């Protein structure tokens, strides 16, 4: 089993920054990709950013809506995946989830989510 726990959400003003963390534990040796998703109020869940690879290899991808503002990274020593968010906009308001999958698998492992609210 794989456990994922998000932290770092909160209330921030437009233009501000937040750092989300996803702590992973359990049978994580097979997790090839970790993605950050978000679900705005009344909308469908969307993929925000992914990081793939093992060890020192890290391929990243971003949704167009967050490119240049969000950065995904991985701390192998702490088994965490972070999402640095800057220049936040009200439309970034959502519950943010991290999820993991094996190389050929689906996103089967999910955290409980953390709320991010961007408002003045």
mmCIF file of C-alpha atoms in Angstrom:
data_model
loop_
_atom_site.group_PDB
_atom_site.id
_atom_site.type_symbol
_atom_site.label_atom_id
_atom_site.label_comp_id
_atom_site.label_asym_id
_atom_site.label_seq_id
_atom_site.Cartn_x
_atom_site.Cartn_y
_atom_site.Cartn_z
ATOM 1 C CA UNK A 1 0.000 0.000 0.000
ATOM 2 C CA UNK A 2 1.016 3.578 -0.646
ATOM 3 C CA UNK A 3 0.042 6.493 1.559
ATOM 4 C CA UNK A 4 0.033 10.110 0.426
ATOM 5 C CA UNK A 5 -0.511 13.063 2.762
ATOM 6 C CA UNK A 6 -0.750 16.644 1.529
ATOM 7 C CA UNK A 7 0.045 19.712 3.606
ATOM 8 C CA UNK A 8 0.671 23.413 3.165
ATOM 9 C CA UNK A 9 -2.677 24.721 1.961
ATOM 10 C CA UNK A 10 -4.260 27.873 3.261
ATOM 11 C CA UNK A 11 -5.542 31.337 2.483
ATOM 12 C CA UNK A 12 -3.330 33.642 0.428
ATOM 13 C CA UNK A 13 -3.839 36.974 -1.291
ATOM 14 C CA UNK A 14 -3.703 37.291 -5.085
ATOM 15 C CA UNK A 15 -0.093 37.512 -6.206
ATOM 16 C CA UNK A 16 1.092 35.568 -3.192
ATOM 17 C CA UNK A 17 2.875 32.240 -2.874
ATOM 18 C CA UNK A 18 2.300 28.894 -1.199
ATOM 19 C CA UNK A 19 4.224 25.650 -0.982
ATOM 20 C CA UNK A 20 2.364 22.352 -0.918
ATOM 21 C CA UNK A 21 4.018 19.127 0.160
ATOM 22 C CA UNK A 22 3.031 15.538 -0.506
ATOM 23 C CA UNK A 23 4.561 13.065 1.907
ATOM 24 C CA UNK A 24 4.706 9.520 0.571
ATOM 25 C CA UNK A 25 5.125 6.312 2.545
ATOM 26 C CA UNK A 26 4.558 2.592 2.258
ATOM 27 C CA UNK A 27 5.365 0.614 -0.892
ATOM 28 C CA UNK A 28 6.562 3.616 -2.881
ATOM 29 C CA UNK A 29 9.357 1.807 -4.762
ATOM 30 C CA UNK A 30 7.010 1.285 -7.723
ATOM 31 C CA UNK A 31 5.688 4.837 -7.880
ATOM 32 C CA UNK A 32 7.048 6.337 -11.105
ATOM 33 C CA UNK A 33 4.904 9.445 -11.406
ATOM 34 C CA UNK A 34 3.465 11.766 -8.795
ATOM 35 C CA UNK A 35 0.949 14.297 -9.950
ATOM 36 C CA UNK A 36 -0.674 17.292 -8.342
ATOM 37 C CA UNK A 37 -4.341 17.679 -9.236
ATOM 38 C CA UNK A 38 -6.834 20.318 -8.196
ATOM 39 C CA UNK A 39 -10.602 20.549 -8.052
ATOM 40 C CA UNK A 40 -12.072 24.050 -8.039
ATOM 41 C CA UNK A 41 -15.516 24.493 -6.480
ATOM 42 C CA UNK A 42 -18.199 23.048 -8.744
ATOM 43 C CA UNK A 43 -15.698 21.916 -11.365
ATOM 44 C CA UNK A 44 -13.977 18.717 -12.374
ATOM 45 C CA UNK A 45 -10.614 17.661 -11.078
ATOM 46 C CA UNK A 46 -7.732 18.705 -13.341
ATOM 47 C CA UNK A 47 -4.096 17.747 -13.591
ATOM 48 C CA UNK A 48 -1.762 20.601 -12.630
ATOM 49 C CA UNK A 49 1.753 19.172 -12.682
ATOM 50 C CA UNK A 50 3.595 15.860 -12.749
ATOM 51 C CA UNK A 51 7.052 14.621 -11.922
ATOM 52 C CA UNK A 52 8.263 11.265 -13.232
ATOM 53 C CA UNK A 53 11.338 9.104 -12.885
ATOM 54 C CA UNK A 54 13.418 7.274 -10.332
ATOM 55 C CA UNK A 55 16.433 8.462 -8.392
ATOM 56 C CA UNK A 56 18.065 11.506 -9.946
ATOM 57 C CA UNK A 57 15.866 11.361 -13.049
ATOM 58 C CA UNK A 58 12.977 13.808 -12.934
ATOM 59 C CA UNK A 59 10.776 14.713 -15.879
ATOM 60 C CA UNK A 60 8.239 17.439 -15.204
ATOM 61 C CA UNK A 61 5.106 18.593 -16.981
ATOM 62 C CA UNK A 62 2.686 21.416 -16.284
ATOM 63 C CA UNK A 63 -0.782 22.478 -17.296
ATOM 64 C CA UNK A 64 -0.705 25.596 -19.474
ATOM 65 C CA UNK A 65 -2.628 27.501 -16.831
ATOM 66 C CA UNK A 66 0.222 27.201 -14.305
ATOM 67 C CA UNK A 67 3.342 27.185 -16.470
ATOM 68 C CA UNK A 68 5.848 29.733 -15.253
ATOM 69 C CA UNK A 69 4.049 30.099 -11.914
ATOM 70 C CA UNK A 70 4.165 26.618 -10.369
ATOM 71 C CA UNK A 71 7.191 24.377 -9.863
ATOM 72 C CA UNK A 72 7.025 20.697 -8.949
ATOM 73 C CA UNK A 73 10.020 19.052 -7.310
ATOM 74 C CA UNK A 74 10.939 15.909 -5.447
ATOM 75 C CA UNK A 75 13.003 15.371 -2.295
ATOM 76 C CA UNK A 76 14.131 11.752 -2.466
ATOM 77 C CA UNK A 77 15.663 11.815 1.009
ATOM 78 C CA UNK A 78 12.347 12.843 2.567
ATOM 79 C CA UNK A 79 10.077 10.988 0.116
ATOM 80 C CA UNK A 80 8.151 14.164 -0.554
ATOM 81 C CA UNK A 81 6.946 15.906 -3.694
ATOM 82 C CA UNK A 82 6.507 19.655 -3.434
ATOM 83 C CA UNK A 83 4.513 22.154 -5.430
ATOM 84 C CA UNK A 84 5.767 25.717 -5.226
ATOM 85 C CA UNK A 85 3.026 28.102 -6.294
ATOM 86 C CA UNK A 86 3.644 31.773 -6.995
ATOM 87 C CA UNK A 87 1.752 34.666 -8.573
ATOM 88 C CA UNK A 88 -1.413 33.008 -7.332
ATOM 89 C CA UNK A 89 -4.726 34.010 -8.828
ATOM 90 C CA UNK A 90 -8.281 33.643 -7.508
ATOM 91 C CA UNK A 91 -8.859 30.984 -10.156
ATOM 92 C CA UNK A 92 -6.188 28.845 -8.483
ATOM 93 C CA UNK A 93 -8.614 28.359 -5.600
ATOM 94 C CA UNK A 94 -9.257 24.628 -5.278
ATOM 95 C CA UNK A 95 -8.702 21.528 -3.241
ATOM 96 C CA UNK A 96 -5.268 20.241 -4.249
ATOM 97 C CA UNK A 97 -4.535 16.525 -4.292
ATOM 98 C CA UNK A 98 -1.379 14.558 -4.897
ATOM 99 C CA UNK A 99 -1.569 11.166 -6.541
ATOM 100 C CA UNK A 100 0.859 8.435 -7.512
ATOM 101 C CA UNK A 101 1.038 5.790 -10.184
ATOM 102 C CA UNK A 102 3.376 3.175 -11.509
ATOM 103 C CA UNK A 103 4.952 3.564 -14.934
ATOM 104 C CA UNK A 104 2.207 1.730 -16.806
ATOM 105 C CA UNK A 105 -0.536 2.115 -14.222
ATOM 106 C CA UNK A 106 -3.295 4.556 -13.384
ATOM 107 C CA UNK A 107 -3.441 7.136 -10.619
ATOM 108 C CA UNK A 108 -4.499 4.621 -7.981
ATOM 109 C CA UNK A 109 -3.089 6.302 -4.892
ATOM 110 C CA UNK A 110 -4.530 9.569 -3.592
ATOM 111 C CA UNK A 111 -4.096 11.880 -0.657
ATOM 112 C CA UNK A 112 -6.969 13.467 1.222
ATOM 113 C CA UNK A 113 -6.466 16.912 -0.324
ATOM 114 C CA UNK A 114 -5.562 20.338 0.992
ATOM 115 C CA UNK A 115 -7.553 23.527 0.466
ATOM 116 C CA UNK A 116 -5.945 26.496 -1.271
ATOM 117 C CA UNK A 117 -7.925 29.728 -1.281
ATOM 118 C CA UNK A 118 -6.698 32.793 -3.150
ATOM 119 C CA UNK A 119 -8.669 35.819 -2.069
ATOM 120 C CA UNK A 120 -8.211 39.373 -0.883
#
